[in-house]
Structures are given as structure tokens and as C-alpha cells.
PDB file of C-alpha atoms and ligand atoms in Angstrom:
ATOM      1  CA  MET N1083     117.461  77.254 118.655  1.00 97.00           C
ATOM      2  CA  ARG N1084     114.971  79.143 120.733  1.00 98.00           C
ATOM      3  CA  VAL N1085     111.744  80.460 119.421  1.00 98.00           C
ATOM      4  CA  ARG N1086     110.117  83.290 121.518  1.00 98.00           C
ATOM      5  CA  PHE N1087     106.744  84.767 120.949  1.00 98.00           C
ATOM      6  CA  TRP N1088     106.577  88.549 121.675  1.00 98.00           C
ATOM      7  CA  GLY N1089     103.152  89.123 119.949  1.00 98.00           C
ATOM      8  CA  VAL N1090     100.493  86.719 119.053  1.00 98.00           C
ATOM      9  CA  ARG N1091      97.442  88.586 117.973  1.00 98.00           C
ATOM     10  CA  GLY N1092      96.037  89.574 114.588  1.00 98.00           C
ATOM     11  CA  SER N1093      94.652  92.991 113.337  1.00 97.00           C
ATOM     12  CA  LEU N1094      95.364  95.260 116.269  1.00 98.00           C
ATOM     13  CA  PRO N1095      96.571  95.147 119.863  1.00 98.00           C
ATOM     14  CA  VAL N1096      93.964  94.293 122.401  1.00 98.00           C
ATOM     15  CA  PRO N1097      95.095  94.817 126.037  1.00 97.00           C
ATOM     16  CA  GLY N1098      92.764  93.918 128.817  1.00 97.00           C
ATOM     17  CA  GLN N1099      91.620  91.525 131.412  1.00 98.00           C
ATOM     18  CA  LYS N1100      90.080  88.940 128.821  1.00 98.00           C
ATOM     19  CA  THR N1101      93.308  88.832 126.783  1.00 98.00           C
ATOM     20  CA  GLU N1102      95.941  88.935 129.532  1.00 97.00           C
ATOM     21  CA  ARG N1103      96.948  85.198 129.516  1.00 98.00           C
ATOM     22  CA  TYR N1104      97.560  84.912 125.769  1.00 98.00           C
ATOM     23  CA  GLY N1105      98.435  88.601 125.269  1.00 98.00           C
ATOM     24  CA  GLY N1106      97.183  91.511 123.314  1.00 98.00           C
ATOM     25  CA  ASN N1107     100.285  92.502 121.081  1.00 98.00           C
ATOM     26  CA  THR N1108     100.363  91.909 117.404  1.00 98.00           C
ATOM     27  CA  SER N1109     102.551  89.564 115.519  1.00 98.00           C
ATOM     28  CA  CYS N1110     106.318  89.219 116.362  1.00 98.00           C
ATOM     29  CA  VAL N1111     108.400  86.058 116.695  1.00 98.00           C
ATOM     30  CA  GLU N1112     112.012  85.742 117.562  1.00 98.00           C
ATOM     31  CA  VAL N1113     114.267  82.913 116.470  1.00 98.00           C
ATOM     32  CA  ARG N1114     117.723  82.824 118.183  1.00 97.00           C
ATOM     33  CA  SER N1115     120.370  80.222 117.040  1.00 98.00           C
ATOM     34  CA  ALA N1116     122.677  78.715 119.543  1.00 97.00           C
ATOM     35  CA  ALA N1117     125.523  80.734 117.864  1.00 97.00           C
ATOM     36  CA  GLY N1118     123.472  83.987 118.646  1.00 96.00           C
ATOM     37  CA  THR N1119     122.185  84.839 115.207  1.00 97.00           C
ATOM     38  CA  ARG N1120     118.845  86.727 115.841  1.00 97.00           C
ATOM     39  CA  VAL N1121     116.119  86.526 113.266  1.00 98.00           C
ATOM     40  CA  VAL N1122     112.705  88.208 113.970  1.00 98.00           C
ATOM     41  CA  VAL N1123     109.670  87.537 111.983  1.00 98.00           C
ATOM     42  CA  ASP N1124     107.233  90.344 111.759  1.00 98.00           C
ATOM     43  CA  ALA N1125     107.314  93.623 113.537  1.00 98.00           C
ATOM     44  CA  GLY N1126     103.749  93.925 115.199  1.00 98.00           C
ATOM     45  CA  THR N1127     103.559  95.684 118.435  1.00 98.00           C
ATOM     46  CA  GLY N1128     105.318  92.770 120.254  1.00 98.00           C
ATOM     47  CA  ILE N1129     108.567  93.980 118.866  1.00 98.00           C
ATOM     48  CA  ARG N1130     108.598  96.964 121.224  1.00 98.00           C
ATOM     49  CA  LYS N1131     109.379  94.687 124.246  1.00 97.00           C
ATOM     50  CA  LEU N1132     111.984  92.736 122.341  1.00 97.00           C
ATOM     51  CA  GLY N1133     113.735  96.012 121.660  1.00 96.00           C
ATOM     52  CA  LYS N1134     113.763  96.903 125.438  1.00 95.00           C
ATOM     53  CA  GLU N1135     115.143  93.390 126.244  1.00 93.00           C
ATOM     54  CA  LEU N1136     118.049  93.749 123.952  1.00 92.00           C
ATOM     55  CA  GLY N1137     119.333  95.846 126.668  1.00 85.00           C
ATOM     56  CA  THR N1138     123.046  97.065 127.019  1.00 87.00           C
ATOM     57  CA  ASP N1139     124.032  95.676 123.687  1.00 87.00           C
ATOM     58  CA  ALA N1140     121.359  97.760 121.910  1.00 87.00           C
ATOM     59  CA  ASP N1141     122.220 100.719 124.103  1.00 86.00           C
ATOM     60  CA  ALA N1142     125.847 100.441 123.028  1.00 89.00           C
ATOM     61  CA  GLY N1143     125.080 100.067 119.388  1.00 91.00           C
ATOM     62  CA  ARG N1144     126.081  96.454 119.147  1.00 93.00           C
ATOM     63  CA  THR N1145     122.909  94.503 118.043  1.00 96.00           C
ATOM     64  CA  ASP N1146     122.391  92.965 114.631  1.00 96.00           C
ATOM     65  CA  VAL N1147     118.806  91.914 114.007  1.00 97.00           C
ATOM     66  CA  HIS N1148     117.393  90.416 110.690  1.00 98.00           C
ATOM     67  CA  LEU N1149     113.849  91.127 110.355  1.00 98.00           C
ATOM     68  CA  LEU N1150     111.572  89.015 108.029  1.00 98.00           C
ATOM     69  CA  ILE N1151     108.226  90.607 107.125  1.00 98.00           C
ATOM     70  CA  SER N1152     105.366  88.318 106.092  1.00 98.00           C
ATOM     71  CA  HIS N1153     103.605  91.211 104.573  1.00 98.00           C
ATOM     72  CA  THR N1154     103.272  94.900 105.452  1.00 97.00           C
ATOM     73  CA  HIS N1155      99.684  95.033 106.833  1.00 97.00           C
ATOM     74  CA  TRP N1156      99.609  97.116 110.005  1.00 96.00           C
ATOM     75  CA  ASP N1157      99.538  94.299 112.477  1.00 98.00           C
ATOM     76  CA  HIS N1158     102.951  93.043 111.108  1.00 98.00           C
ATOM     77  CA  ILE N1159     104.854  96.445 110.902  1.00 98.00           C
ATOM     78  CA  GLN N1160     103.357  98.749 113.345  1.00 96.00           C
ATOM     79  CA  GLY N1161     105.730  98.187 116.252  1.00 98.00           C
ATOM     80  CA  LEU N1162     108.886  99.034 114.100  1.00 97.00           C
ATOM     81  CA  PRO N1163     108.692 102.774 114.940  1.00 97.00           C
ATOM     82  CA  TYR N1164     108.893 101.832 118.684  1.00 97.00           C
ATOM     83  CA  PHE N1165     111.760  99.268 118.305  1.00 97.00           C
ATOM     84  CA  SER N1166     114.373 101.268 120.337  1.00 95.00           C
ATOM     85  CA  PRO N1167     117.514  99.765 118.715  1.00 96.00           C
ATOM     86  CA  LEU N1168     116.612 101.770 115.580  1.00 96.00           C
ATOM     87  CA  TYR N1169     117.525 105.003 117.337  1.00 95.00           C
ATOM     88  CA  GLN N1170     121.110 103.926 118.383  1.00 95.00           C
ATOM     89  CA  ARG N1171     124.076 104.427 116.053  1.00 96.00           C
ATOM     90  CA  GLY N1172     125.956 101.208 115.497  1.00 97.00           C
ATOM     91  CA  ASN N1173     123.042  98.828 115.613  1.00 97.00           C
ATOM     92  CA  LYS N1174     122.216  96.984 112.384  1.00 97.00           C
ATOM     93  CA  LEU N1175     118.776  96.073 111.022  1.00 98.00           C
ATOM     94  CA  SER N1176     118.315  94.070 107.828  1.00 98.00           C
ATOM     95  CA  VAL N1177     114.720  93.998 106.607  1.00 98.00           C
ATOM     96  CA  TYR N1178     113.527  91.319 104.225  1.00 98.00           C
ATOM     97  CA  ALA N1179     110.198  91.124 102.444  1.00 98.00           C
ATOM     98  CA  ARG N1180     108.438  90.242  99.105  1.00 97.00           C
ATOM     99  CA  LYS N1181     109.215  92.621  96.256  1.00 96.00           C
ATOM    100  CA  ARG N1182     106.365  94.710  95.122  1.00 93.00           C
ATOM    101  CA  ASP N1183     106.096  96.180  91.626  1.00 91.00           C
ATOM    102  CA  ASP N1184     104.983  99.661  92.593  1.00 91.00           C
ATOM    103  CA  LEU N1185     106.837 100.641  95.770  1.00 93.00           C
ATOM    104  CA  HIS N1186     110.271  99.829  97.045  1.00 95.00           C
ATOM    105  CA  LEU N1187     110.347  98.091 100.444  1.00 95.00           C
ATOM    106  CA  HIS N1188     112.222 101.111 102.045  1.00 96.00           C
ATOM    107  CA  ALA N1189     109.317 103.491 100.914  1.00 96.00           C
ATOM    108  CA  VAL N1190     106.776 101.325 102.369  1.00 94.00           C
ATOM    109  CA  PHE N1191     108.430 101.396 105.782  1.00 94.00           C
ATOM    110  CA  ALA N1192     109.465 105.032 105.564  1.00 94.00           C
ATOM    111  CA  SER N1193     105.896 106.133 104.743  1.00 95.00           C
ATOM    112  CA  GLN N1194     104.638 104.598 107.914  1.00 94.00           C
ATOM    113  CA  THR N1195     106.260 107.400 109.949  1.00 95.00           C
ATOM    114  CA  ASP N1196     105.702 110.262 107.554  1.00 94.00           C
ATOM    115  CA  ASP N1197     104.086 113.469 108.907  1.00 94.00           C
ATOM    116  CA  PRO N1198     101.191 113.573 110.013  1.00 95.00           C
ATOM    117  CA  TYR N1199     101.397 109.904 111.267  1.00 95.00           C
ATOM    118  CA  PHE N1200     104.413 110.064 113.534  1.00 95.00           C
ATOM    119  CA  PRO N1201     106.824 112.602 115.151  1.00 94.00           C
ATOM    120  CA  VAL N1202     110.035 111.212 113.966  1.00 94.00           C
ATOM    121  CA  PRO N1203     110.799 110.654 110.271  1.00 94.00           C
ATOM    122  CA  PHE N1204     112.198 107.269 109.305  1.00 94.00           C
ATOM    123  CA  ALA N1205     115.388 109.048 108.021  1.00 94.00           C
ATOM    124  CA  GLU N1206     116.113 110.034 111.643  1.00 94.00           C
ATOM    125  CA  ALA N1207     116.772 106.321 112.703  1.00 95.00           C
ATOM    126  CA  GLN N1208     120.435 106.098 113.698  1.00 96.00           C
ATOM    127  CA  ALA N1209     120.920 102.460 113.153  1.00 97.00           C
ATOM    128  CA  GLU N1210     122.306 101.101 109.829  1.00 97.00           C
ATOM    129  CA  ILE N1211     119.187  99.809 108.027  1.00 97.00           C
ATOM    130  CA  ALA N1212     119.340  97.582 104.892  1.00 98.00           C
ATOM    131  CA  PHE N1213     116.426  96.323 102.785  1.00 97.00           C
ATOM    132  CA  ARG N1214     116.337  93.178 100.951  1.00 98.00           C
ATOM    133  CA  GLU N1215     113.394  92.342  98.426  1.00 98.00           C
ATOM    134  CA  LEU N1216     112.465  88.695  97.955  1.00 98.00           C
ATOM    135  CA  THR N1217     110.990  86.676  95.286  1.00 96.00           C
ATOM    136  CA  ASP N1218     108.150  84.167  96.242  1.00 95.00           C
ATOM    137  CA  SER N1219     110.290  81.140  96.478  1.00 95.00           C
ATOM    138  CA  ALA N1220     113.537  82.721  97.691  1.00 98.00           C
ATOM    139  CA  LYS N1221     116.214  80.712  99.621  1.00 98.00           C
ATOM    140  CA  PHE N1222     119.082  82.377 101.325  1.00 98.00           C
ATOM    141  CA  GLU N1223     121.268  82.276 104.438  1.00 98.00           C
ATOM    142  CA  ILE N1224     121.528  84.653 107.451  1.00 98.00           C
ATOM    143  CA  ALA N1225     124.820  83.531 109.100  1.00 98.00           C
ATOM    144  CA  ASP N1226     124.064  80.039 110.440  1.00 98.00           C
ATOM    145  CA  VAL N1227     120.396  80.157 109.661  1.00 98.00           C
ATOM    146  CA  LYS N1228     118.974  78.851 106.344  1.00 98.00           C
ATOM    147  CA  VAL N1229     115.825  80.572 105.158  1.00 98.00           C
ATOM    148  CA  ALA N1230     113.295  79.279 102.652  1.00 98.00           C
ATOM    149  CA  CYS N1231     110.148  81.150 101.474  1.00 98.00           C
ATOM    150  CA  ALA N1232     106.660  80.221 100.002  1.00 98.00           C
ATOM    151  CA  ARG N1233     103.804  82.450  98.821  1.00 98.00           C
ATOM    152  CA  LEU N1234     100.689  82.689 100.811  1.00 98.00           C
ATOM    153  CA  ASN N1235      97.113  83.306  99.841  1.00 98.00           C
ATOM    154  CA  HIS N1236      96.433  86.713 101.337  1.00 97.00           C
ATOM    155  CA  PRO N1237      95.195  90.097 100.019  1.00 94.00           C
ATOM    156  CA  TYR N1238      98.332  91.721  98.362  1.00 90.00           C
ATOM    157  CA  ILE N1239     100.070  88.461  98.951  1.00 95.00           C
ATOM    158  CA  ALA N1240     102.027  87.377 102.140  1.00 97.00           C
ATOM    159  CA  THR N1241     105.244  85.168 102.457  1.00 98.00           C
ATOM    160  CA  ALA N1242     105.823  82.098 104.794  1.00 98.00           C
ATOM    161  CA  TYR N1243     109.282  81.492 106.022  1.00 98.00           C
ATOM    162  CA  ARG N1244     111.120  78.274 107.061  1.00 98.00           C
ATOM    163  CA  LEU N1245     114.137  78.766 109.300  1.00 98.00           C
ATOM    164  CA  THR N1246     116.599  75.816 109.730  1.00 98.00           C
ATOM    165  CA  VAL N1247     119.390  75.972 112.162  1.00 98.00           C
ATOM    166  CA  ASP N1248     120.871  73.805 114.996  1.00 98.00           C
ATOM    167  CA  GLY N1249     119.346  70.608 113.457  1.00 98.00           C
ATOM    168  CA  ALA N1250     115.770  71.924 113.664  1.00 98.00           C
ATOM    169  CA  SER N1251     113.263  73.831 111.570  1.00 98.00           C
ATOM    170  CA  VAL N1252     110.433  76.287 112.359  1.00 98.00           C
ATOM    171  CA  VAL N1253     107.948  77.530 109.709  1.00 99.00           C
ATOM    172  CA  TYR N1254     105.976  80.772 110.078  1.00 99.00           C
ATOM    173  CA  VAL N1255     102.751  80.731 108.026  1.00 98.00           C
ATOM    174  CA  SER N1256     100.812  84.056 108.632  1.00 98.00           C
ATOM    175  CA  ASP N1257      98.719  85.471 107.055  1.00 97.00           C
ATOM    176  CA  THR N1258      96.855  83.098 104.792  1.00 98.00           C
ATOM    177  CA  ALA N1259      93.434  82.020 103.702  1.00 97.00           C
ATOM    178  CA  PRO N1260      92.869  78.351 102.877  1.00 97.00           C
ATOM    179  CA  PHE N1261      93.579  77.449  99.316  1.00 97.00           C
ATOM    180  CA  THR N1262      90.018  76.625  98.242  1.00 94.00           C
ATOM    181  CA  ASP N1263      87.447  79.405  97.873  1.00 94.00           C
ATOM    182  CA  ILE N1264      89.332  82.569  96.737  1.00 94.00           C
ATOM    183  CA  LEU N1265      92.549  83.357  95.128  1.00 96.00           C
ATOM    184  CA  PHE N1266      94.239  86.476  96.494  1.00 95.00           C
ATOM    185  CA  GLU N1267      96.872  88.320  94.229  1.00 91.00           C
ATOM    186  CA  ASP N1268      98.317  91.786  94.265  1.00 85.00           C
ATOM    187  CA  GLU N1269      95.101  93.670  93.560  1.00 83.00           C
ATOM    188  CA  PHE N1270      92.050  94.329  95.566  1.00 85.00           C
ATOM    189  CA  VAL N1271      89.337  91.611  95.061  1.00 84.00           C
ATOM    190  CA  GLU N1272      86.352  93.781  94.250  1.00 82.00           C
ATOM    191  CA  ARG N1273      83.792  90.958  93.930  1.00 83.00           C
ATOM    192  CA  PRO N1274      84.691  87.941  96.068  1.00 86.00           C
ATOM    193  CA  PRO N1275      83.267  84.654  94.496  1.00 86.00           C
ATOM    194  CA  SER N1276      79.956  83.680  96.125  1.00 81.00           C
ATOM    195  CA  PRO N1277      80.311  80.988  98.933  1.00 78.00           C
ATOM    196  CA  GLY N1278      80.513  77.518  97.533  1.00 80.00           C
ATOM    197  CA  ALA N1279      80.945  78.741  93.910  1.00 87.00           C
ATOM    198  CA  GLU N1280      83.358  76.884  91.756  1.00 92.00           C
ATOM    199  CA  LEU N1281      86.461  78.993  90.866  1.00 94.00           C
ATOM    200  CA  PRO N1282      87.867  79.253  87.370  1.00 94.00           C
ATOM    201  CA  ALA N1283      90.246  76.282  86.456  1.00 96.00           C
ATOM    202  CA  ARG N1284      93.240  78.871  86.297  1.00 96.00           C
ATOM    203  CA  ASP N1285      92.567  80.020  89.880  1.00 95.00           C
ATOM    204  CA  ARG N1286      92.131  76.413  91.120  1.00 96.00           C
ATOM    205  CA  GLN N1287      95.474  75.372  89.666  1.00 98.00           C
ATOM    206  CA  LYS N1288      97.193  78.388  91.126  1.00 97.00           C
ATOM    207  CA  LEU N1289      95.832  77.596  94.526  1.00 97.00           C
ATOM    208  CA  ALA N1290      96.783  74.067  94.356  1.00 98.00           C
ATOM    209  CA  ARG N1291     100.390  74.924  93.439  1.00 98.00           C
ATOM    210  CA  MET N1292     100.357  77.556  96.342  1.00 98.00           C
ATOM    211  CA  ARG N1293      99.160  74.897  98.698  1.00 98.00           C
ATOM    212  CA  ASP N1294     101.766  72.377  97.504  1.00 98.00           C
ATOM    213  CA  GLY N1295     104.449  75.049  98.218  1.00 98.00           C
ATOM    214  CA  VAL N1296     103.265  75.557 101.774  1.00 98.00           C
ATOM    215  CA  VAL N1297     103.091  71.731 102.397  1.00 98.00           C
ATOM    216  CA  ARG N1298     106.580  71.401 101.007  1.00 98.00           C
ATOM    217  CA  LEU N1299     107.833  74.292 103.231  1.00 98.00           C
ATOM    218  CA  CYS N1300     106.475  72.607 106.322  1.00 98.00           C
ATOM    219  CA  ALA N1301     107.771  69.108 105.344  1.00 98.00           C
ATOM    220  CA  GLY N1302     109.032  67.360 108.504  1.00 98.00           C
ATOM    221  CA  ALA N1303     109.199  70.766 110.417  1.00 98.00           C
ATOM    222  CA  ASP N1304     109.534  70.612 114.272  1.00 98.00           C
ATOM    223  CA  LEU N1305     107.192  73.617 114.673  1.00 98.00           C
ATOM    224  CA  VAL N1306     104.662  75.255 112.381  1.00 99.00           C
ATOM    225  CA  ILE N1307     103.306  78.610 113.456  1.00 99.00           C
ATOM    226  CA  TYR N1308     100.027  79.175 111.680  1.00 99.00           C
ATOM    227  CA  ASP N1309      97.517  81.824 111.099  1.00 98.00           C
ATOM    228  CA  THR N1310      94.319  80.414 112.685  1.00 98.00           C
ATOM    229  CA  MET N1311      92.485  83.651 113.242  1.00 98.00           C
ATOM    230  CA  PHE N1312      89.038  82.177 112.160  1.00 98.00           C
ATOM    231  CA  THR N1313      86.652  79.862 113.629  1.00 97.00           C
ATOM    232  CA  SER N1314      84.453  77.918 111.139  1.00 95.00           C
ATOM    233  CA  GLU N1315      81.735  80.371 111.728  1.00 95.00           C
ATOM    234  CA  ASP N1316      83.949  83.310 110.993  1.00 95.00           C
ATOM    235  CA  TYR N1317      85.066  81.670 107.891  1.00 94.00           C
ATOM    236  CA  GLN N1318      81.503  80.991 106.593  1.00 91.00           C
ATOM    237  CA  ARG N1319      80.638  84.566 107.070  1.00 91.00           C
ATOM    238  CA  ILE N1320      83.840  86.225 105.768  1.00 90.00           C
ATOM    239  CA  PRO N1321      85.790  83.705 103.598  1.00 88.00           C
ATOM    240  CA  HIS N1322      87.265  86.541 101.451  1.00 89.00           C
ATOM    241  CA  TYR N1323      89.152  88.132 104.414  1.00 93.00           C
ATOM    242  CA  GLY N1324      92.316  86.075 104.024  1.00 96.00           C
ATOM    243  CA  HIS N1325      92.609  83.978 107.157  1.00 98.00           C
ATOM    244  CA  SER N1326      92.469  80.285 108.082  1.00 98.00           C
ATOM    245  CA  ARG N1327      90.836  77.987 110.639  1.00 98.00           C
ATOM    246  CA  PRO N1328      92.628  75.491 112.928  1.00 98.00           C
ATOM    247  CA  SER N1329      91.355  72.653 110.813  1.00 98.00           C
ATOM    248  CA  ASP N1330      93.199  74.098 107.679  1.00 98.00           C
ATOM    249  CA  ALA N1331      96.469  74.331 109.751  1.00 98.00           C
ATOM    250  CA  VAL N1332      95.954  70.661 110.999  1.00 98.00           C
ATOM    251  CA  ASP N1333      95.420  69.426 107.464  1.00 98.00           C
ATOM    252  CA  ILE N1334      98.534  71.102 106.256  1.00 98.00           C
ATOM    253  CA  CYS N1335     100.744  69.882 109.107  1.00 98.00           C
ATOM    254  CA  ARG N1336      99.474  66.370 108.899  1.00 98.00           C
ATOM    255  CA  GLU N1337     100.076  66.306 105.200  1.00 98.00           C
ATOM    256  CA  ALA N1338     103.591  67.764 105.795  1.00 98.00           C
ATOM    257  CA  ASP N1339     104.306  65.409 108.729  1.00 98.00           C
ATOM    258  CA  ALA N1340     105.109  68.306 110.872  1.00 98.00           C
ATOM    259  CA  ARG N1341     105.735  67.550 114.665  1.00 98.00           C
ATOM    260  CA  ARG N1342     104.127  70.577 116.275  1.00 98.00           C
ATOM    261  CA  LEU N1343     101.504  73.226 115.415  1.00 98.00           C
ATOM    262  CA  VAL N1344     101.307  76.529 117.067  1.00 99.00           C
ATOM    263  CA  LEU N1345      97.938  78.413 116.698  1.00 98.00           C
ATOM    264  CA  PHE N1346      98.750  81.976 115.924  1.00 98.00           C
ATOM    265  CA  HIS N1347      97.437  85.448 114.999  1.00 98.00           C
ATOM    266  CA  HIS N1348      94.476  85.075 117.292  1.00 98.00           C
ATOM    267  CA  ALA N1349      91.369  87.340 116.509  1.00 98.00           C
ATOM    268  CA  PRO N1350      91.249  90.462 118.522  1.00 98.00           C
ATOM    269  CA  GLU N1351      87.758  89.639 119.895  1.00 97.00           C
ATOM    270  CA  ARG N1352      88.904  86.174 121.088  1.00 98.00           C
ATOM    271  CA  THR N1353      89.077  86.002 124.884  1.00 98.00           C
ATOM    272  CA  ASP N1354      91.528  83.768 126.779  1.00 98.00           C
ATOM    273  CA  THR N1355      88.812  81.218 127.677  1.00 98.00           C
ATOM    274  CA  GLU N1356      87.761  81.006 123.982  1.00 98.00           C
ATOM    275  CA  ILE N1357      91.340  80.391 122.931  1.00 98.00           C
ATOM    276  CA  ASP N1358      91.506  77.601 125.630  1.00 98.00           C
ATOM    277  CA  GLY N1359      88.410  76.099 123.974  1.00 98.00           C
ATOM    278  CA  ILE N1360      89.721  76.249 120.455  1.00 98.00           C
ATOM    279  CA  LEU N1361      92.987  74.755 121.495  1.00 98.00           C
ATOM    280  CA  ALA N1362      91.217  71.810 123.134  1.00 98.00           C
ATOM    281  CA  GLU N1363      89.133  71.252 120.059  1.00 98.00           C
ATOM    282  CA  THR N1364      92.108  71.481 117.852  1.00 98.00           C
ATOM    283  CA  ARG N1365      93.965  68.908 119.902  1.00 98.00           C
ATOM    284  CA  THR N1366      91.021  66.528 119.472  1.00 98.00           C
ATOM    285  CA  LEU N1367      91.067  67.030 115.763  1.00 97.00           C
ATOM    286  CA  ALA N1368      94.845  66.519 115.490  1.00 97.00           C
ATOM    287  CA  ALA N1369      94.747  63.292 117.451  1.00 97.00           C
ATOM    288  CA  ARG N1370      91.944  61.791 115.257  1.00 94.00           C
ATOM    289  CA  ASP N1371      93.011  58.458 113.403  1.00 91.00           C
ATOM    290  CA  GLY N1372      96.048  58.128 115.707  1.00 92.00           C
ATOM    291  CA  GLY N1373      97.514  61.433 114.600  1.00 92.00           C
ATOM    292  CA  ALA N1374     100.729  62.422 116.387  1.00 95.00           C
ATOM    293  CA  LEU N1375     100.647  66.155 115.738  1.00 98.00           C
ATOM    294  CA  GLU N1376     101.144  68.159 118.936  1.00 98.00           C
ATOM    295  CA  VAL N1377      99.142  71.439 119.177  1.00 98.00           C
ATOM    296  CA  MET N1378      99.833  74.491 121.244  1.00 98.00           C
ATOM    297  CA  ALA N1379      98.368  78.077 121.262  1.00 98.00           C
ATOM    298  CA  ALA N1380     100.748  80.933 121.090  1.00 99.00           C
ATOM    299  CA  TYR N1381     100.950  83.308 124.025  1.00 98.00           C
ATOM    300  CA  GLU N1382     103.329  86.209 124.724  1.00 98.00           C
ATOM    301  CA  GLY N1383     106.440  84.923 126.410  1.00 98.00           C
ATOM    302  CA  LEU N1384     106.093  81.386 125.085  1.00 98.00           C
ATOM    303  CA  ASP N1385     109.564  79.884 124.581  1.00 98.00           C
ATOM    304  CA  VAL N1386     110.090  76.810 122.500  1.00 98.00           C
ATOM    305  CA  GLU N1387     113.516  75.187 122.389  1.00 98.00           C
ATOM    306  CA  LEU N1388     114.191  73.050 119.320  1.00 98.00           C
ATOM    307  CA  GLY N1389     117.235  71.057 118.123  1.00 96.00           C
ATOM    308  CA  ARG N1390     120.636  71.756 119.627  1.00 81.00           C
ATOM    309  CA  GLY N1391     121.090  74.779 121.756  1.00 57.00           C
TER     310      GLY N1391
HETATM  311 ZN1  LIG V2426      97.720  89.952 110.085  1.00 87.22          ZN
HETATM  312 ZN1  LIG V2427      97.342  90.557 106.640  1.00 87.22          ZN
END
């Protein structure tokens, strides 16, 4: 399989000289199996360019894309209205995301382009669009690709995905806070626990189960793409914003015996030079005690080949 990064940034797009090496577009990763199945994880602004590069197939209405959404915060869906295959009859798009109690997935996406936010209503998209709502630990298949899910610790909850095909596995873990200082569920946390405060036993148990689920999802994976938006300083300041540090990702990957970690969902204010520094530090951390975990930092256009084909 081939994993291609189209958008690697968190929160909002940040074009400019200081972000041009790693890229300014928000989250979007494409996984293509040797047999040609195309699964895309998240529809941040990176998906616009993917739509353009689908080229003549998309223009002729012959593309079939499966889109897994980690959660519907802006930076993970905002590129979809600019995904050109949507507007060509004959193309197919299947959208998968965690089921909410209050709103159907279709309504979440359709409202993004309601007047007065966008000129073209979602109903005008010509492609055949299907929605599939998922449970926290869903397992299913998309043609030759096996998909497994786990719940993440993020405001209003996010989903991690493991994709297995061609004898290899890639896991996408974004967005998530560590599983220690706060429990996020599907309600706004009005009063985050004060730093260092011990959580109620119920919350600690839930977090421990959630963390176990993520470690299991990453077990033996060839590639783990992880939300490492925060530095230690950021995390100390805003532990209740729902993101992890590189050290959290290294701990999970080492426990899961994963082969390679990709730092992902870079903070919008992070410059290329700062990301270089974070990558170097994280490599040192991952190599401690003879650790064999390889570490990379995601950049736009990065391609990783795994397994057969
Ligand atoms: Zn995000
Ligand atoms: Zn988010």
C-alpha cells in the first residue's frame, strides 16, 4: 500500500514562508492499496489537491473514494466542499464517521455548506454520496482493506482507524489528548480539572480502557500517524485542549511495538525549523534504552510505501 500525506496541520491552514517545507494544509491522508482501493482519512484542506490529482477519472465520473472522518472539527472536514469529484455525476463517495446521538452524519456535512456559509448547497453535489455511522470499536472491510476503530480522548470524541491491506497496517490517531489528566466525552467540559488533580476513579478507569484500546489498535503496526500538536510547554498551559505531545505518541508506539511513528497535526504556529527540532528530540527519545522505533514528521507530499505493492 501507499500512504500519501495531503495535509498535516492542525486547526487551520497556515500558508507562508515559515511553513512551506512541512506544508500549511489541514489534515488529509490517503491510503491506496495495490489493487487500487482508495481510502482517505479526514477532509481538511489537503483534500482539495487530492481531488485535482484524481484527474481524468474524476472528470469522467469514474472515481470511488472512501472517506473516514476522525471527527468533524473544522480542520478535518473543511476541505470537502472544495473536493472537485463531488460535483461530477458518476463519482462515488462513501463517508464514515462515529455516530452522534443528536445529528445524523449527513446533516453535519450538509450544514457546513448551508447559506450563508457557502454558495453551493450540499444537495447540489452530483456524485453519489453515502454515509455510514460507526460505533466506537467498529470493524469492517472496504474492498481489500480491513478497517478497525478505537475511541480517542478528544472534545466530543474522535475515532482512530487502523487500515490493513497488502500485508501491512497503518494507524491514524488524531485528534487525542493523553489518557491521564482529563476525560473528554460528548459534552463540553465546563470546568476542566485543575492541573495535577486526581480524577474520579470512574474517569481514570474509562481513560485506562481507552488507552488500552489505542495500544491494541497500534499493536505491531508498520506506521502510526499520531496527533503530536503540543509541546510539553503547550500541554502544561492547556492540558484540556485535547492534543498530545510527541512523548505520549512514543510511549504508545513503544508499548504497541509499532515500527514507525509519524508526527502529525502540527500546530499552526509551528515553523519548519521548530518541527525539525521536535523531530530530532523525538528521535532521541524513541531511541532511548535501545528502542527501535523510527520517527518521521509528516509533510505535504510525503509518500510511504508499506507491505506489498
Ligand atoms: Zn484537529
Ligand atoms: Zn479536533
